[in-house]
mmCIF file of C-alpha atoms in Angstrom:
data_model
loop_
_atom_site.group_PDB
_atom_site.id
_atom_site.type_symbol
_atom_site.label_atom_id
_atom_site.label_comp_id
_atom_site.label_asym_id
_atom_site.label_seq_id
_atom_site.Cartn_x
_atom_site.Cartn_y
_atom_site.Cartn_z
ATOM 1 C CA TYR A 1 0.000 0.000 0.000
ATOM 2 C CA LEU A 2 2.862 2.392 0.713
ATOM 3 C CA THR A 3 4.154 2.078 -2.848
ATOM 4 C CA TYR A 4 0.675 2.839 -4.176
ATOM 5 C CA TYR A 5 0.490 6.035 -2.091
ATOM 6 C CA SER A 6 4.113 7.073 -2.710
ATOM 7 C CA ASN A 7 3.166 10.415 -4.240
ATOM 8 C CA ASN A 8 -0.233 10.927 -2.624
ATOM 9 C CA LEU A 9 0.028 11.725 1.073
ATOM 10 C CA GLU A 10 -3.600 12.806 1.311
ATOM 11 C CA GLY A 11 -4.744 9.484 -0.151
ATOM 12 C CA PHE A 12 -2.470 7.701 2.283
ATOM 13 C CA TYR A 13 -3.910 9.683 5.175
ATOM 14 C CA THR A 14 -7.451 8.770 4.094
ATOM 15 C CA TYR A 15 -6.487 5.090 3.886
ATOM 16 C CA ILE A 16 -4.902 5.158 7.383
ATOM 17 C CA LYS A 17 -7.856 7.058 8.861
ATOM 18 C CA LYS A 18 -10.388 4.596 7.418
ATOM 19 C CA THR A 19 -8.328 1.655 8.659
ATOM 20 C CA PHE A 20 -7.987 3.168 12.119
ATOM 21 C CA ASP A 21 -11.749 3.863 12.260
ATOM 22 C CA LYS A 22 -12.487 0.253 11.293
ATOM 23 C CA ILE A 23 -10.149 -1.058 13.992
ATOM 24 C CA GLN A 24 -11.716 1.156 16.667
ATOM 25 C CA ASN A 25 -15.177 -0.177 15.843
ATOM 26 C CA ILE A 26 -14.180 -3.836 16.175
ATOM 27 C CA GLN A 27 -15.797 -5.275 19.279
ATOM 28 C CA THR A 28 -13.988 -8.595 19.845
ATOM 29 C CA HIS A 29 -10.378 -9.732 19.820
ATOM 30 C CA LYS A 30 -11.214 -12.562 17.425
ATOM 31 C CA ILE A 31 -12.574 -10.179 14.791
ATOM 32 C CA LEU A 32 -9.631 -7.822 15.351
ATOM 33 C CA LYS A 33 -7.159 -10.683 14.838
ATOM 34 C CA GLU A 34 -8.942 -11.693 11.623
ATOM 35 C CA TYR A 35 -8.921 -8.111 10.349
ATOM 36 C CA ILE A 36 -5.205 -7.715 11.081
ATOM 37 C CA PHE A 37 -4.413 -11.071 9.485
ATOM 38 C CA HIS A 38 -6.268 -10.164 6.288
ATOM 39 C CA SER A 39 -4.672 -6.702 6.209
ATOM 40 C CA ILE A 40 -1.165 -8.113 6.606
ATOM 41 C CA THR A 41 -1.616 -10.878 4.059
ATOM 42 C CA GLY A 42 -3.099 -8.347 1.638
ATOM 43 C CA CYS A 43 -0.062 -6.091 2.082
ATOM 44 C CA GLN A 44 2.301 -9.005 1.562
ATOM 45 C CA ALA A 45 0.504 -10.024 -1.610
ATOM 46 C CA ASN A 46 0.704 -6.464 -2.951
ATOM 47 C CA ASN A 47 4.366 -6.078 -2.001
ATOM 48 C CA SER A 48 5.423 -9.403 -3.470
ATOM 49 C CA SER A 49 4.550 -8.364 -6.995
ATOM 50 C CA LYS A 50 6.643 -5.810 -8.801
ATOM 51 C CA PRO A 51 4.868 -2.434 -9.040
ATOM 52 C CA LYS A 52 3.588 -1.781 -12.544
ATOM 53 C CA GLY A 53 5.824 0.223 -14.812
ATOM 54 C CA LEU A 54 8.951 0.066 -12.658
ATOM 55 C CA SER A 55 12.189 -1.540 -13.718
ATOM 56 C CA SER A 56 13.688 -4.198 -11.484
ATOM 57 C CA ARG A 57 16.442 -1.739 -10.485
ATOM 58 C CA ILE A 58 13.999 0.900 -9.305
ATOM 59 C CA SER A 59 11.917 -1.767 -7.572
ATOM 60 C CA SER A 60 15.099 -2.784 -5.740
ATOM 61 C CA VAL A 61 15.732 0.835 -4.775
ATOM 62 C CA LEU A 62 12.207 1.172 -3.391
ATOM 63 C CA GLU A 63 12.627 -2.048 -1.406
ATOM 64 C CA LEU A 64 15.904 -0.786 0.063
ATOM 65 C CA MET A 65 14.242 2.496 0.973
ATOM 66 C CA GLU A 66 11.334 0.692 2.637
ATOM 67 C CA GLU A 67 13.731 -1.473 4.651
ATOM 68 C CA ASN A 68 16.074 1.375 5.629
ATOM 69 C CA TYR A 69 14.011 4.582 5.767
ATOM 70 C CA MET A 70 14.747 4.905 9.501
ATOM 71 C CA HIS A 71 18.484 5.170 8.806
ATOM 72 C CA GLN A 72 20.414 7.910 7.092
ATOM 73 C CA ILE A 73 20.393 6.637 3.529
ATOM 74 C CA LYS A 74 21.634 8.370 0.427
ATOM 75 C CA LEU A 75 21.103 7.780 -3.246
ATOM 76 C CA SER A 76 24.856 7.387 -3.645
ATOM 77 C CA SER A 77 25.011 4.557 -1.104
ATOM 78 C CA ILE A 78 22.112 2.750 -2.771
ATOM 79 C CA ALA A 79 23.763 3.205 -6.177
ATOM 80 C CA GLU A 80 26.955 1.729 -4.771
ATOM 81 C CA THR A 81 25.070 -1.202 -3.219
ATOM 82 C CA LEU A 82 23.343 -1.952 -6.527
ATOM 83 C CA HIS A 83 26.471 -1.231 -8.614
ATOM 84 C CA ILE A 84 24.741 1.523 -10.587
ATOM 85 C CA ASN A 85 26.070 4.926 -11.602
ATOM 86 C CA VAL A 86 24.531 7.489 -9.217
ATOM 87 C CA GLU A 87 23.648 10.018 -11.941
ATOM 88 C CA TYR A 88 21.973 7.320 -14.021
ATOM 89 C CA LEU A 89 20.071 6.086 -10.972
ATOM 90 C CA SER A 90 18.941 9.601 -10.109
ATOM 91 C CA ARG A 91 17.569 10.232 -13.611
ATOM 92 C CA THR A 92 15.953 6.797 -13.844
ATOM 93 C CA PHE A 93 14.399 7.101 -10.379
ATOM 94 C CA LYS A 94 12.812 10.457 -11.202
ATOM 95 C CA LYS A 95 11.616 9.229 -14.600
ATOM 96 C CA GLU A 96 10.002 6.037 -13.277
ATOM 97 C CA VAL A 97 8.758 7.169 -9.859
ATOM 98 C CA GLY A 98 7.809 10.731 -10.768
ATOM 99 C CA VAL A 99 9.667 12.495 -7.952
ATOM 100 C CA ASN A 100 13.295 12.685 -6.950
ATOM 101 C CA PHE A 101 14.859 10.361 -4.387
ATOM 102 C CA SER A 102 14.830 12.848 -1.495
ATOM 103 C CA HIS A 103 11.203 13.777 -2.020
ATOM 104 C CA TYR A 104 10.147 10.134 -2.138
ATOM 105 C CA LEU A 105 12.202 9.321 0.971
ATOM 106 C CA ASN A 106 10.706 12.212 2.945
ATOM 107 C CA ASN A 107 7.176 11.156 1.895
ATOM 108 C CA LEU A 108 7.903 7.577 2.949
ATOM 109 C CA ARG A 109 9.172 8.789 6.328
ATOM 110 C CA LEU A 110 6.146 11.045 6.786
ATOM 111 C CA LYS A 111 3.814 8.125 6.070
ATOM 112 C CA LYS A 112 5.565 6.065 8.711
ATOM 113 C CA ALA A 113 5.337 9.032 11.095
ATOM 114 C CA ILE A 114 1.570 9.324 10.522
ATOM 115 C CA ILE A 115 1.114 5.701 11.522
ATOM 116 C CA LEU A 116 3.074 6.296 14.734
ATOM 117 C CA LEU A 117 1.307 9.577 15.492
ATOM 118 C CA VAL A 118 -2.135 8.059 15.132
ATOM 119 C CA ASN A 119 -1.474 4.661 16.705
ATOM 120 C CA THR A 120 1.011 5.246 19.523
ATOM 121 C CA ASP A 121 1.673 7.616 22.363
ATOM 122 C CA MET A 122 5.357 8.004 21.441
ATOM 123 C CA ARG A 123 6.775 11.485 21.889
ATOM 124 C CA ILE A 124 6.901 13.370 18.632
ATOM 125 C CA SER A 125 10.667 13.831 18.894
ATOM 126 C CA GLU A 126 10.987 10.027 19.182
ATOM 127 C CA ILE A 127 8.805 9.577 16.125
ATOM 128 C CA ALA A 128 11.005 11.988 14.191
ATOM 129 C CA ILE A 129 14.160 10.053 15.060
ATOM 130 C CA ASN A 130 12.536 6.620 14.560
ATOM 131 C CA THR A 131 11.397 7.566 11.074
ATOM 132 C CA GLY A 132 14.824 8.729 9.954
ATOM 133 C CA PHE A 133 14.632 12.489 10.364
ATOM 134 C CA GLN A 134 17.858 13.946 11.761
ATOM 135 C CA ASN A 135 16.101 16.321 14.125
ATOM 136 C CA PHE A 136 12.705 17.423 15.303
ATOM 137 C CA SER A 137 12.936 20.827 13.643
ATOM 138 C CA TYR A 138 13.404 19.389 10.143
ATOM 139 C CA PHE A 139 10.695 16.780 10.770
ATOM 140 C CA SER A 140 8.274 19.461 11.894
ATOM 141 C CA LYS A 141 9.094 21.637 8.863
ATOM 142 C CA CYS A 142 8.522 18.736 6.424
ATOM 143 C CA PHE A 143 5.348 17.709 8.218
ATOM 144 C CA ARG A 144 3.901 21.225 8.145
ATOM 145 C CA LYS A 145 4.757 21.581 4.466
ATOM 146 C CA ALA A 146 3.072 18.266 3.589
ATOM 147 C CA PHE A 147 -0.027 18.522 5.804
ATOM 148 C CA ASP A 148 -0.346 22.236 6.565
ATOM 149 C CA THR A 149 -0.399 21.469 10.286
ATOM 150 C CA THR A 150 2.047 20.535 13.026
ATOM 151 C CA PRO A 151 2.539 16.946 14.197
ATOM 152 C CA VAL A 152 0.995 17.870 17.571
ATOM 153 C CA GLU A 153 -2.121 19.341 15.942
ATOM 154 C CA TYR A 154 -2.357 16.398 13.557
ATOM 155 C CA ARG A 155 -2.231 13.913 16.428
ATOM 156 C CA SER A 156 -4.874 15.729 18.428
ATOM 157 C CA LEU A 157 -7.208 15.942 15.412
ATOM 158 C CA HIS A 158 -6.822 12.325 14.273
ATOM 159 C CA THR A 159 -6.597 10.202 17.375
ATOM 160 C CA SER A 160 -8.650 9.248 20.338
ATOM 161 C CA THR A 161 -7.207 8.596 23.774
ATOM 162 C CA GLN A 162 -6.840 4.917 22.891
ATOM 163 C CA TYR A 163 -3.732 3.786 21.033
ATOM 164 C CA ILE A 164 -2.986 0.594 19.185
ATOM 165 C CA THR A 165 0.379 -0.713 20.320
#
């Protein structure tokens, strides 16, 4: 699902909100377990197939980003890992994905941050660090630019007092 919403943060937010609303309305643990099982297996099925229109190299880049978004990763290090020229990778990434590497990485990190904001009571500074942002200030700036609100305001608008942990 994250690949599908790679360039559409509002669509991703709507998907997360609907999912969270469904989970909150589930009355029994058995039904909750079934819902989670079907959600996870659905995600695995979607992730196991190569996204349409992407070369195997770019698919590999996206997989590496998904696995390592919480670390400080650079296009040059991924190019080195995959034995690809960094300039070629940069051009190909932008052509196939539609945005540059940094933009995609920040969107991926923001999506992960939304999940943590809505579903945990982690401090926002912890969320920033756990999603790969170097500092809270930069995280907050990116978040405000993407959602036109602060992480604190976003959390208060989109969560209840119950968290899924």
